[in-house]
Amino acid sequence: MKQEEAKALWRNLEETERETRLRLALLGGWILVLWGGIWALGSLLTVWNPGMAEPFWTVASPLGGLLSFYLGFRQGISVRTPLGLQTFYLWSLLTLFFLLHWIFLLPPKGLEGVSFLISLVAFAYAYVGTLWRIPGITWAGLGLFALDLLTFRLFPEHFHLGMGLLGLLGLAYGGRLLWRWTR
């Protein structure tokens, strides 16, 4: 192989990696917008009108899970790399766990269940950000975990309000990612 051919192959590889990271950032942005909005609205409803919160979560959680699965599936098709498939498999397994096991068999009871669910999502974000070397997504996952843990342990009476505000923050950060990568 000639040096020019090797350089051309290397440039193609770098371009493919850049495009793949872009697609993942867009997926991460859409997931943050989707779940940030759902989480903000559901958590704030829990604080201000608990009677409306239960029907909201009953409908929004499965629909959000299915939409997350669709976005992940689209990502898995768009990014045909081992990392793209690992990302798809991770989110698919978490979505299936949530839809099949969590909702039907062990619906989140109390703050412990809700906090545990948030920790799973935080782990997935941190893992995906590390896997793809996207520091913003890694920090979003670690920040979500830290705020979930601190709010749950230190201010349990304000947990839902804190999670609602955190949902708004996730919505804003996802919008920022989408704006940054699509302009």
Short mmCIF file of N, CA and C in Angstrom, two decimals:
data_model
loop_
_atom_site.label_atom_id
_atom_site.label_comp_id
_atom_site.label_asym_id
_atom_site.label_seq_id
_atom_site.Cartn_x
_atom_site.Cartn_y
_atom_site.Cartn_z
N MET A 1 0.85 -1.17 0.00
CA MET A 1 0.00 0.00 0.00
C MET A 1 0.90 1.24 0.00
N LYS A 2 0.56 2.16 -0.85
CA LYS A 2 1.34 3.39 -0.95
C LYS A 2 0.94 4.34 0.17
N GLN A 3 1.85 5.25 0.43
CA GLN A 3 1.62 6.20 1.52
C GLN A 3 0.39 7.07 1.24
N GLU A 4 0.17 7.45 -0.02
CA GLU A 4 -1.00 8.27 -0.36
C GLU A 4 -2.30 7.51 -0.11
N GLU A 5 -2.29 6.22 -0.45
CA GLU A 5 -3.48 5.40 -0.22
C GLU A 5 -3.75 5.26 1.27
N ALA A 6 -2.70 5.06 2.03
CA ALA A 6 -2.85 4.94 3.49
C ALA A 6 -3.40 6.23 4.08
N LYS A 7 -2.91 7.37 3.62
CA LYS A 7 -3.41 8.66 4.12
C LYS A 7 -4.86 8.86 3.74
N ALA A 8 -5.23 8.47 2.53
CA ALA A 8 -6.62 8.61 2.10
C ALA A 8 -7.53 7.72 2.94
N LEU A 9 -7.10 6.49 3.21
CA LEU A 9 -7.88 5.60 4.07
C LEU A 9 -8.02 6.17 5.48
N TRP A 10 -6.94 6.72 5.99
CA TRP A 10 -6.96 7.30 7.33
C TRP A 10 -7.94 8.49 7.39
N ARG A 11 -7.92 9.36 6.36
CA ARG A 11 -8.86 10.49 6.31
C ARG A 11 -10.29 10.00 6.25
N ASN A 12 -10.55 8.96 5.46
CA ASN A 12 -11.90 8.39 5.39
C ASN A 12 -12.34 7.86 6.74
N LEU A 13 -11.43 7.19 7.43
CA LEU A 13 -11.74 6.65 8.75
C LEU A 13 -12.06 7.78 9.73
N GLU A 14 -11.25 8.83 9.72
CA GLU A 14 -11.50 9.97 10.61
C GLU A 14 -12.83 10.65 10.28
N GLU A 15 -13.16 10.78 9.01
CA GLU A 15 -14.42 11.40 8.60
C GLU A 15 -15.61 10.53 9.05
N THR A 16 -15.47 9.23 8.91
CA THR A 16 -16.53 8.32 9.35
C THR A 16 -16.73 8.44 10.86
N GLU A 17 -15.64 8.49 11.62
CA GLU A 17 -15.75 8.64 13.07
C GLU A 17 -16.40 9.96 13.44
N ARG A 18 -16.03 11.06 12.75
CA ARG A 18 -16.62 12.37 13.03
C ARG A 18 -18.12 12.35 12.75
N GLU A 19 -18.51 11.75 11.62
CA GLU A 19 -19.93 11.68 11.28
C GLU A 19 -20.69 10.82 12.27
N THR A 20 -20.09 9.74 12.71
CA THR A 20 -20.72 8.87 13.70
C THR A 20 -20.92 9.59 15.02
N ARG A 21 -19.89 10.34 15.46
CA ARG A 21 -20.03 11.10 16.70
C ARG A 21 -21.11 12.16 16.58
N LEU A 22 -21.22 12.77 15.40
CA LEU A 22 -22.27 13.75 15.17
C LEU A 22 -23.64 13.10 15.31
N ARG A 23 -23.83 11.95 14.70
CA ARG A 23 -25.12 11.27 14.79
C ARG A 23 -25.45 10.89 16.23
N LEU A 24 -24.44 10.46 16.97
CA LEU A 24 -24.68 10.12 18.37
C LEU A 24 -25.04 11.36 19.18
N ALA A 25 -24.34 12.46 18.93
CA ALA A 25 -24.66 13.70 19.64
C ALA A 25 -26.09 14.13 19.34
N LEU A 26 -26.51 13.97 18.09
CA LEU A 26 -27.89 14.32 17.75
C LEU A 26 -28.86 13.40 18.48
N LEU A 27 -28.56 12.10 18.52
CA LEU A 27 -29.42 11.17 19.25
C LEU A 27 -29.47 11.55 20.73
N GLY A 28 -28.29 11.82 21.31
CA GLY A 28 -28.24 12.21 22.71
C GLY A 28 -29.04 13.47 22.96
N GLY A 29 -28.98 14.41 22.02
CA GLY A 29 -29.76 15.64 22.15
C GLY A 29 -31.25 15.36 22.11
N TRP A 30 -31.68 14.52 21.18
CA TRP A 30 -33.12 14.20 21.10
C TRP A 30 -33.60 13.44 22.33
N ILE A 31 -32.77 12.53 22.83
CA ILE A 31 -33.15 11.79 24.03
C ILE A 31 -33.27 12.75 25.22
N LEU A 32 -32.32 13.68 25.33
CA LEU A 32 -32.39 14.66 26.42
C LEU A 32 -33.62 15.55 26.28
N VAL A 33 -33.94 15.97 25.08
CA VAL A 33 -35.13 16.80 24.87
C VAL A 33 -36.38 16.00 25.23
N LEU A 34 -36.46 14.77 24.74
CA LEU A 34 -37.63 13.93 25.01
C LEU A 34 -37.82 13.69 26.50
N TRP A 35 -36.79 13.12 27.14
CA TRP A 35 -36.93 12.75 28.55
C TRP A 35 -36.83 13.93 29.49
N GLY A 36 -36.09 14.96 29.09
CA GLY A 36 -36.08 16.18 29.90
C GLY A 36 -37.46 16.79 29.98
N GLY A 37 -38.16 16.84 28.83
CA GLY A 37 -39.52 17.36 28.81
C GLY A 37 -40.49 16.50 29.59
N ILE A 38 -40.42 15.19 29.37
CA ILE A 38 -41.31 14.27 30.11
C ILE A 38 -41.03 14.37 31.60
N TRP A 39 -39.76 14.33 31.95
CA TRP A 39 -39.40 14.33 33.38
C TRP A 39 -39.77 15.65 34.05
N ALA A 40 -39.54 16.76 33.34
CA ALA A 40 -39.88 18.06 33.91
C ALA A 40 -41.38 18.16 34.14
N LEU A 41 -42.16 17.84 33.13
CA LEU A 41 -43.61 17.95 33.25
C LEU A 41 -44.16 16.99 34.30
N GLY A 42 -43.70 15.73 34.26
CA GLY A 42 -44.20 14.75 35.23
C GLY A 42 -43.81 15.07 36.66
N SER A 43 -42.58 15.49 36.87
CA SER A 43 -42.12 15.81 38.23
C SER A 43 -42.81 17.05 38.77
N LEU A 44 -42.95 18.06 37.92
CA LEU A 44 -43.63 19.27 38.38
C LEU A 44 -45.12 19.03 38.61
N LEU A 45 -45.72 18.16 37.81
CA LEU A 45 -47.12 17.77 38.09
C LEU A 45 -47.22 17.04 39.43
N THR A 46 -46.23 16.21 39.73
CA THR A 46 -46.22 15.50 41.02
C THR A 46 -46.20 16.47 42.18
N VAL A 47 -45.49 17.58 42.01
CA VAL A 47 -45.42 18.59 43.07
C VAL A 47 -46.72 19.38 43.16
N TRP A 48 -47.21 19.84 42.02
CA TRP A 48 -48.32 20.80 42.03
C TRP A 48 -49.70 20.17 41.91
N ASN A 49 -49.82 19.01 41.28
CA ASN A 49 -51.12 18.36 41.13
C ASN A 49 -50.93 16.85 41.06
N PRO A 50 -50.72 16.21 42.21
CA PRO A 50 -50.44 14.77 42.21
C PRO A 50 -51.53 13.92 41.53
N GLY A 51 -52.77 14.39 41.55
CA GLY A 51 -53.84 13.64 40.89
C GLY A 51 -53.66 13.55 39.38
N MET A 52 -53.05 14.55 38.80
CA MET A 52 -52.78 14.55 37.35
C MET A 52 -51.48 13.82 37.02
N ALA A 53 -50.59 13.72 38.00
CA ALA A 53 -49.28 13.12 37.74
C ALA A 53 -49.38 11.64 37.42
N GLU A 54 -50.20 10.91 38.16
CA GLU A 54 -50.27 9.46 37.93
C GLU A 54 -50.75 9.12 36.52
N PRO A 55 -51.86 9.72 36.03
CA PRO A 55 -52.23 9.42 34.64
C PRO A 55 -51.16 9.87 33.63
N PHE A 56 -50.51 10.99 33.91
CA PHE A 56 -49.46 11.46 33.00
C PHE A 56 -48.35 10.43 32.90
N TRP A 57 -47.85 9.96 34.06
CA TRP A 57 -46.75 8.99 34.05
C TRP A 57 -47.19 7.67 33.42
N THR A 58 -48.44 7.28 33.63
CA THR A 58 -48.94 6.03 33.05
C THR A 58 -48.89 6.05 31.54
N VAL A 59 -49.17 7.20 30.95
CA VAL A 59 -49.15 7.32 29.49
C VAL A 59 -47.78 7.72 28.97
N ALA A 60 -47.16 8.71 29.59
CA ALA A 60 -45.92 9.28 29.07
C ALA A 60 -44.73 8.32 29.17
N SER A 61 -44.65 7.55 30.24
CA SER A 61 -43.49 6.65 30.40
C SER A 61 -43.42 5.60 29.30
N PRO A 62 -44.49 4.85 29.05
CA PRO A 62 -44.39 3.86 27.96
C PRO A 62 -44.19 4.51 26.59
N LEU A 63 -44.87 5.62 26.33
CA LEU A 63 -44.69 6.28 25.04
C LEU A 63 -43.27 6.82 24.88
N GLY A 64 -42.74 7.39 25.94
CA GLY A 64 -41.36 7.87 25.91
C GLY A 64 -40.39 6.72 25.72
N GLY A 65 -40.66 5.59 26.37
CA GLY A 65 -39.81 4.41 26.21
C GLY A 65 -39.83 3.90 24.78
N LEU A 66 -41.01 3.84 24.18
CA LEU A 66 -41.11 3.39 22.79
C LEU A 66 -40.42 4.36 21.83
N LEU A 67 -40.60 5.65 22.07
CA LEU A 67 -39.93 6.64 21.24
C LEU A 67 -38.41 6.57 21.41
N SER A 68 -37.96 6.33 22.63
CA SER A 68 -36.53 6.15 22.87
C SER A 68 -36.00 4.94 22.10
N PHE A 69 -36.77 3.86 22.12
CA PHE A 69 -36.38 2.65 21.40
C PHE A 69 -36.30 2.95 19.90
N TYR A 70 -37.27 3.70 19.37
CA TYR A 70 -37.26 4.07 17.96
C TYR A 70 -36.03 4.91 17.63
N LEU A 71 -35.74 5.91 18.46
CA LEU A 71 -34.57 6.75 18.22
C LEU A 71 -33.28 5.92 18.26
N GLY A 72 -33.19 5.01 19.21
CA GLY A 72 -32.02 4.13 19.30
C GLY A 72 -31.92 3.20 18.10
N PHE A 73 -33.06 2.70 17.66
CA PHE A 73 -33.07 1.82 16.48
C PHE A 73 -32.60 2.59 15.26
N ARG A 74 -33.10 3.80 15.11
CA ARG A 74 -32.68 4.64 13.99
C ARG A 74 -31.17 4.91 14.07
N GLN A 75 -30.69 5.12 15.28
CA GLN A 75 -29.26 5.35 15.48
C GLN A 75 -28.46 4.10 15.10
N GLY A 76 -28.96 2.94 15.49
CA GLY A 76 -28.26 1.70 15.17
C GLY A 76 -28.18 1.44 13.68
N ILE A 77 -29.22 1.85 12.94
CA ILE A 77 -29.21 1.68 11.49
C ILE A 77 -28.30 2.72 10.85
N SER A 78 -28.35 3.96 11.35
CA SER A 78 -27.56 5.04 10.76
C SER A 78 -26.07 4.87 11.00
N VAL A 79 -25.72 4.35 12.15
CA VAL A 79 -24.31 4.22 12.51
C VAL A 79 -23.97 2.74 12.55
N ARG A 80 -23.46 2.25 11.46
CA ARG A 80 -23.16 0.82 11.37
C ARG A 80 -21.72 0.56 11.77
N THR A 81 -21.45 0.87 13.00
CA THR A 81 -20.13 0.61 13.56
C THR A 81 -20.34 -0.21 14.82
N PRO A 82 -19.30 -0.85 15.29
CA PRO A 82 -19.45 -1.59 16.56
C PRO A 82 -19.91 -0.69 17.71
N LEU A 83 -19.41 0.55 17.77
CA LEU A 83 -19.84 1.46 18.84
C LEU A 83 -21.30 1.85 18.68
N GLY A 84 -21.74 2.08 17.45
CA GLY A 84 -23.14 2.42 17.21
C GLY A 84 -24.06 1.28 17.64
N LEU A 85 -23.65 0.07 17.33
CA LEU A 85 -24.45 -1.09 17.74
C LEU A 85 -24.43 -1.27 19.25
N GLN A 86 -23.28 -1.06 19.89
CA GLN A 86 -23.22 -1.16 21.35
C GLN A 86 -24.14 -0.14 21.99
N THR A 87 -24.16 1.06 21.45
CA THR A 87 -25.03 2.11 21.98
C THR A 87 -26.49 1.70 21.83
N PHE A 88 -26.84 1.22 20.65
CA PHE A 88 -28.21 0.77 20.40
C PHE A 88 -28.59 -0.36 21.36
N TYR A 89 -27.71 -1.33 21.52
CA TYR A 89 -28.02 -2.45 22.41
C TYR A 89 -28.19 -2.00 23.86
N LEU A 90 -27.34 -1.11 24.31
CA LEU A 90 -27.45 -0.61 25.70
C LEU A 90 -28.80 0.05 25.93
N TRP A 91 -29.15 1.02 25.08
CA TRP A 91 -30.42 1.73 25.26
C TRP A 91 -31.61 0.80 25.03
N SER A 92 -31.48 -0.15 24.11
CA SER A 92 -32.57 -1.11 23.89
C SER A 92 -32.80 -1.98 25.10
N LEU A 93 -31.72 -2.46 25.70
CA LEU A 93 -31.88 -3.29 26.89
C LEU A 93 -32.48 -2.50 28.05
N LEU A 94 -32.03 -1.26 28.24
CA LEU A 94 -32.61 -0.44 29.31
C LEU A 94 -34.09 -0.13 29.04
N THR A 95 -34.43 0.12 27.78
CA THR A 95 -35.82 0.40 27.43
C THR A 95 -36.67 -0.84 27.66
N LEU A 96 -36.18 -1.99 27.21
CA LEU A 96 -36.94 -3.23 27.43
C LEU A 96 -37.08 -3.54 28.93
N PHE A 97 -36.01 -3.34 29.68
CA PHE A 97 -36.08 -3.52 31.14
C PHE A 97 -37.18 -2.64 31.72
N PHE A 98 -37.18 -1.39 31.31
CA PHE A 98 -38.15 -0.45 31.83
C PHE A 98 -39.57 -0.84 31.43
N LEU A 99 -39.77 -1.12 30.14
CA LEU A 99 -41.12 -1.41 29.66
C LEU A 99 -41.66 -2.74 30.18
N LEU A 100 -40.85 -3.77 30.15
CA LEU A 100 -41.35 -5.10 30.52
C LEU A 100 -41.30 -5.37 32.01
N HIS A 101 -40.20 -5.06 32.63
CA HIS A 101 -40.02 -5.43 34.03
C HIS A 101 -40.50 -4.33 34.97
N TRP A 102 -40.00 -3.15 34.76
CA TRP A 102 -40.23 -2.07 35.72
C TRP A 102 -41.70 -1.66 35.77
N ILE A 103 -42.29 -1.37 34.64
CA ILE A 103 -43.67 -0.87 34.62
C ILE A 103 -44.65 -1.93 35.10
N PHE A 104 -44.51 -3.17 34.60
CA PHE A 104 -45.52 -4.18 34.89
C PHE A 104 -45.28 -4.93 36.20
N LEU A 105 -44.04 -5.23 36.50
CA LEU A 105 -43.77 -6.04 37.68
C LEU A 105 -43.38 -5.23 38.91
N LEU A 106 -42.56 -4.24 38.72
CA LEU A 106 -42.08 -3.45 39.85
C LEU A 106 -42.22 -1.96 39.56
N PRO A 107 -43.45 -1.46 39.50
CA PRO A 107 -43.56 -0.02 39.24
C PRO A 107 -42.85 0.75 40.35
N PRO A 108 -42.21 1.85 39.99
CA PRO A 108 -41.45 2.58 41.01
C PRO A 108 -42.35 3.02 42.15
N LYS A 109 -42.02 2.56 43.32
CA LYS A 109 -42.78 2.92 44.51
C LYS A 109 -41.94 3.87 45.34
N GLY A 110 -42.45 5.02 45.57
CA GLY A 110 -41.75 5.98 46.42
C GLY A 110 -40.51 6.54 45.76
N LEU A 111 -39.82 7.32 46.54
CA LEU A 111 -38.63 7.99 46.04
C LEU A 111 -37.50 7.02 45.72
N GLU A 112 -37.42 5.92 46.46
CA GLU A 112 -36.33 4.97 46.22
C GLU A 112 -36.39 4.41 44.81
N GLY A 113 -37.58 4.01 44.38
CA GLY A 113 -37.73 3.45 43.04
C GLY A 113 -37.44 4.47 41.95
N VAL A 114 -37.96 5.66 42.13
CA VAL A 114 -37.75 6.71 41.14
C VAL A 114 -36.27 7.08 41.08
N SER A 115 -35.62 7.20 42.23
CA SER A 115 -34.21 7.54 42.26
C SER A 115 -33.36 6.45 41.61
N PHE A 116 -33.72 5.19 41.83
CA PHE A 116 -33.00 4.09 41.20
C PHE A 116 -33.12 4.15 39.68
N LEU A 117 -34.32 4.43 39.19
CA LEU A 117 -34.54 4.53 37.75
C LEU A 117 -33.71 5.66 37.15
N ILE A 118 -33.66 6.79 37.83
CA ILE A 118 -32.86 7.92 37.36
C ILE A 118 -31.38 7.54 37.35
N SER A 119 -30.94 6.78 38.34
CA SER A 119 -29.54 6.35 38.38
C SER A 119 -29.19 5.45 37.20
N LEU A 120 -30.12 4.59 36.79
CA LEU A 120 -29.87 3.74 35.61
C LEU A 120 -29.69 4.58 34.36
N VAL A 121 -30.53 5.57 34.18
CA VAL A 121 -30.42 6.44 33.02
C VAL A 121 -29.12 7.23 33.08
N ALA A 122 -28.77 7.71 34.27
CA ALA A 122 -27.53 8.46 34.43
C ALA A 122 -26.33 7.59 34.07
N PHE A 123 -26.34 6.34 34.52
CA PHE A 123 -25.27 5.40 34.17
C PHE A 123 -25.17 5.24 32.66
N ALA A 124 -26.32 5.08 31.99
CA ALA A 124 -26.30 4.89 30.54
C ALA A 124 -25.71 6.11 29.84
N TYR A 125 -26.10 7.31 30.26
CA TYR A 125 -25.54 8.50 29.64
C TYR A 125 -24.03 8.59 29.87
N ALA A 126 -23.59 8.36 31.08
CA ALA A 126 -22.15 8.43 31.36
C ALA A 126 -21.39 7.39 30.55
N TYR A 127 -21.94 6.20 30.45
CA TYR A 127 -21.29 5.13 29.69
C TYR A 127 -21.19 5.48 28.21
N VAL A 128 -22.31 5.94 27.64
CA VAL A 128 -22.31 6.28 26.22
C VAL A 128 -21.35 7.44 25.94
N GLY A 129 -21.34 8.44 26.80
CA GLY A 129 -20.41 9.55 26.61
C GLY A 129 -18.97 9.11 26.67
N THR A 130 -18.67 8.17 27.57
CA THR A 130 -17.31 7.63 27.68
C THR A 130 -16.98 6.77 26.47
N LEU A 131 -17.91 5.94 26.07
CA LEU A 131 -17.72 5.06 24.93
C LEU A 131 -17.40 5.85 23.67
N TRP A 132 -18.12 6.94 23.47
CA TRP A 132 -17.95 7.73 22.25
C TRP A 132 -17.00 8.90 22.42
N ARG A 133 -16.46 9.06 23.60
CA ARG A 133 -15.54 10.18 23.88
C ARG A 133 -16.21 11.52 23.61
N ILE A 134 -17.44 11.66 24.15
CA ILE A 134 -18.15 12.94 24.08
C ILE A 134 -18.31 13.42 25.52
N PRO A 135 -17.39 14.27 25.97
CA PRO A 135 -17.37 14.68 27.38
C PRO A 135 -18.68 15.29 27.86
N GLY A 136 -19.38 16.04 27.02
CA GLY A 136 -20.63 16.67 27.44
C GLY A 136 -21.67 15.65 27.87
N ILE A 137 -21.78 14.55 27.14
CA ILE A 137 -22.76 13.52 27.50
C ILE A 137 -22.30 12.77 28.75
N THR A 138 -20.99 12.53 28.85
CA THR A 138 -20.48 11.88 30.07
C THR A 138 -20.79 12.74 31.29
N TRP A 139 -20.50 14.05 31.21
CA TRP A 139 -20.77 14.95 32.33
C TRP A 139 -22.26 15.07 32.61
N ALA A 140 -23.08 15.01 31.57
CA ALA A 140 -24.53 15.04 31.79
C ALA A 140 -24.97 13.83 32.62
N GLY A 141 -24.43 12.66 32.30
CA GLY A 141 -24.76 11.46 33.06
C GLY A 141 -24.27 11.53 34.49
N LEU A 142 -23.03 11.96 34.67
CA LEU A 142 -22.48 12.07 36.04
C LEU A 142 -23.21 13.14 36.84
N GLY A 143 -23.54 14.25 36.17
CA GLY A 143 -24.29 15.32 36.86
C GLY A 143 -25.67 14.86 37.26
N LEU A 144 -26.34 14.13 36.37
CA LEU A 144 -27.66 13.60 36.69
C LEU A 144 -27.59 12.67 37.89
N PHE A 145 -26.60 11.80 37.90
CA PHE A 145 -26.45 10.88 39.03
C PHE A 145 -26.19 11.63 40.33
N ALA A 146 -25.27 12.60 40.29
CA ALA A 146 -24.93 13.35 41.50
C ALA A 146 -26.12 14.14 42.03
N LEU A 147 -26.84 14.81 41.14
CA LEU A 147 -27.99 15.60 41.58
C LEU A 147 -29.12 14.71 42.10
N ASP A 148 -29.31 13.57 41.43
CA ASP A 148 -30.31 12.61 41.90
C ASP A 148 -29.96 12.14 43.31
N LEU A 149 -28.73 11.73 43.50
CA LEU A 149 -28.29 11.22 44.79
C LEU A 149 -28.38 12.29 45.88
N LEU A 150 -27.86 13.48 45.60
CA LEU A 150 -27.87 14.56 46.60
C LEU A 150 -29.29 14.99 46.95
N THR A 151 -30.13 15.13 45.94
CA THR A 151 -31.51 15.54 46.22
C THR A 151 -32.23 14.46 47.01
N PHE A 152 -32.04 13.20 46.61
CA PHE A 152 -32.70 12.09 47.31
C PHE A 152 -32.25 11.99 48.76
N ARG A 153 -30.94 12.14 49.01
CA ARG A 153 -30.41 11.97 50.36
C ARG A 153 -30.57 13.21 51.24
N LEU A 154 -30.36 14.40 50.67
CA LEU A 154 -30.34 15.61 51.50
C LEU A 154 -31.67 16.35 51.56
N PHE A 155 -32.44 16.31 50.47
CA PHE A 155 -33.69 17.08 50.40
C PHE A 155 -34.83 16.22 49.87
N PRO A 156 -35.14 15.11 50.53
CA PRO A 156 -36.17 14.23 49.98
C PRO A 156 -37.54 14.90 49.84
N GLU A 157 -37.82 15.89 50.68
CA GLU A 157 -39.12 16.57 50.58
C GLU A 157 -39.21 17.44 49.32
N HIS A 158 -38.08 17.75 48.72
CA HIS A 158 -38.05 18.56 47.50
C HIS A 158 -37.55 17.76 46.29
N PHE A 159 -37.59 16.43 46.42
CA PHE A 159 -37.04 15.57 45.38
C PHE A 159 -37.72 15.82 44.03
N HIS A 160 -39.04 15.79 44.00
CA HIS A 160 -39.75 15.94 42.73
C HIS A 160 -39.57 17.33 42.13
N LEU A 161 -39.52 18.33 42.95
CA LEU A 161 -39.25 19.68 42.45
C LEU A 161 -37.84 19.74 41.85
N GLY A 162 -36.87 19.17 42.55
CA GLY A 162 -35.50 19.13 42.04
C GLY A 162 -35.40 18.36 40.74
N MET A 163 -36.11 17.23 40.65
CA MET A 163 -36.08 16.45 39.42
C MET A 163 -36.79 17.17 38.28
N GLY A 164 -37.84 17.93 38.60
CA GLY A 164 -38.51 18.74 37.58
C GLY A 164 -37.58 19.80 37.02
N LEU A 165 -36.86 20.46 37.92
CA LEU A 165 -35.89 21.47 37.47
C LEU A 165 -34.75 20.81 36.70
N LEU A 166 -34.34 19.64 37.14
CA LEU A 166 -33.30 18.90 36.42
C LEU A 166 -33.80 18.48 35.04
N GLY A 167 -35.07 18.11 34.94
CA GLY A 167 -35.66 17.79 33.64
C GLY A 167 -35.61 18.98 32.70
N LEU A 168 -35.92 20.17 33.24
CA LEU A 168 -35.83 21.38 32.43
C LEU A 168 -34.39 21.63 31.98
N LEU A 169 -33.45 21.37 32.87
CA LEU A 169 -32.03 21.52 32.53
C LEU A 169 -31.64 20.53 31.42
N GLY A 170 -32.11 19.29 31.53
CA GLY A 170 -31.84 18.29 30.49
C GLY A 170 -32.46 18.69 29.16
N LEU A 171 -33.67 19.22 29.20
CA LEU A 171 -34.34 19.69 28.00
C LEU A 171 -33.53 20.81 27.35
N ALA A 172 -33.07 21.75 28.15
CA ALA A 172 -32.27 22.87 27.62
C ALA A 172 -30.93 22.38 27.06
N TYR A 173 -30.27 21.47 27.77
CA TYR A 173 -28.98 20.96 27.31
C TYR A 173 -29.15 20.17 26.01
N GLY A 174 -30.20 19.35 25.93
CA GLY A 174 -30.47 18.61 24.69
C GLY A 174 -30.74 19.56 23.54
N GLY A 175 -31.51 20.62 23.80
CA GLY A 175 -31.75 21.62 22.76
C GLY A 175 -30.47 22.30 22.32
N ARG A 176 -29.59 22.56 23.28
CA ARG A 176 -28.29 23.17 22.96
C ARG A 176 -27.46 22.24 22.09
N LEU A 177 -27.44 20.94 22.42
CA LEU A 177 -26.70 19.98 21.59
C LEU A 177 -27.26 19.95 20.16
N LEU A 178 -28.57 19.92 20.06
CA LEU A 178 -29.17 19.87 18.74
C LEU A 178 -28.87 21.14 17.95
N TRP A 179 -28.97 22.28 18.60
CA TRP A 179 -28.69 23.54 17.94
C TRP A 179 -27.24 23.61 17.50
N ARG A 180 -26.35 23.18 18.38
CA ARG A 180 -24.92 23.24 18.09
C ARG A 180 -24.55 22.36 16.91
N TRP A 181 -25.13 21.16 16.85
CA TRP A 181 -24.73 20.20 15.83
C TRP A 181 -25.51 20.33 14.53
N THR A 182 -26.59 21.13 14.51
CA THR A 182 -27.38 21.24 13.29
C THR A 182 -27.29 22.60 12.64
N ARG A 183 -26.62 23.53 13.24
CA ARG A 183 -26.55 24.87 12.61
C ARG A 183 -25.38 24.97 11.68
#
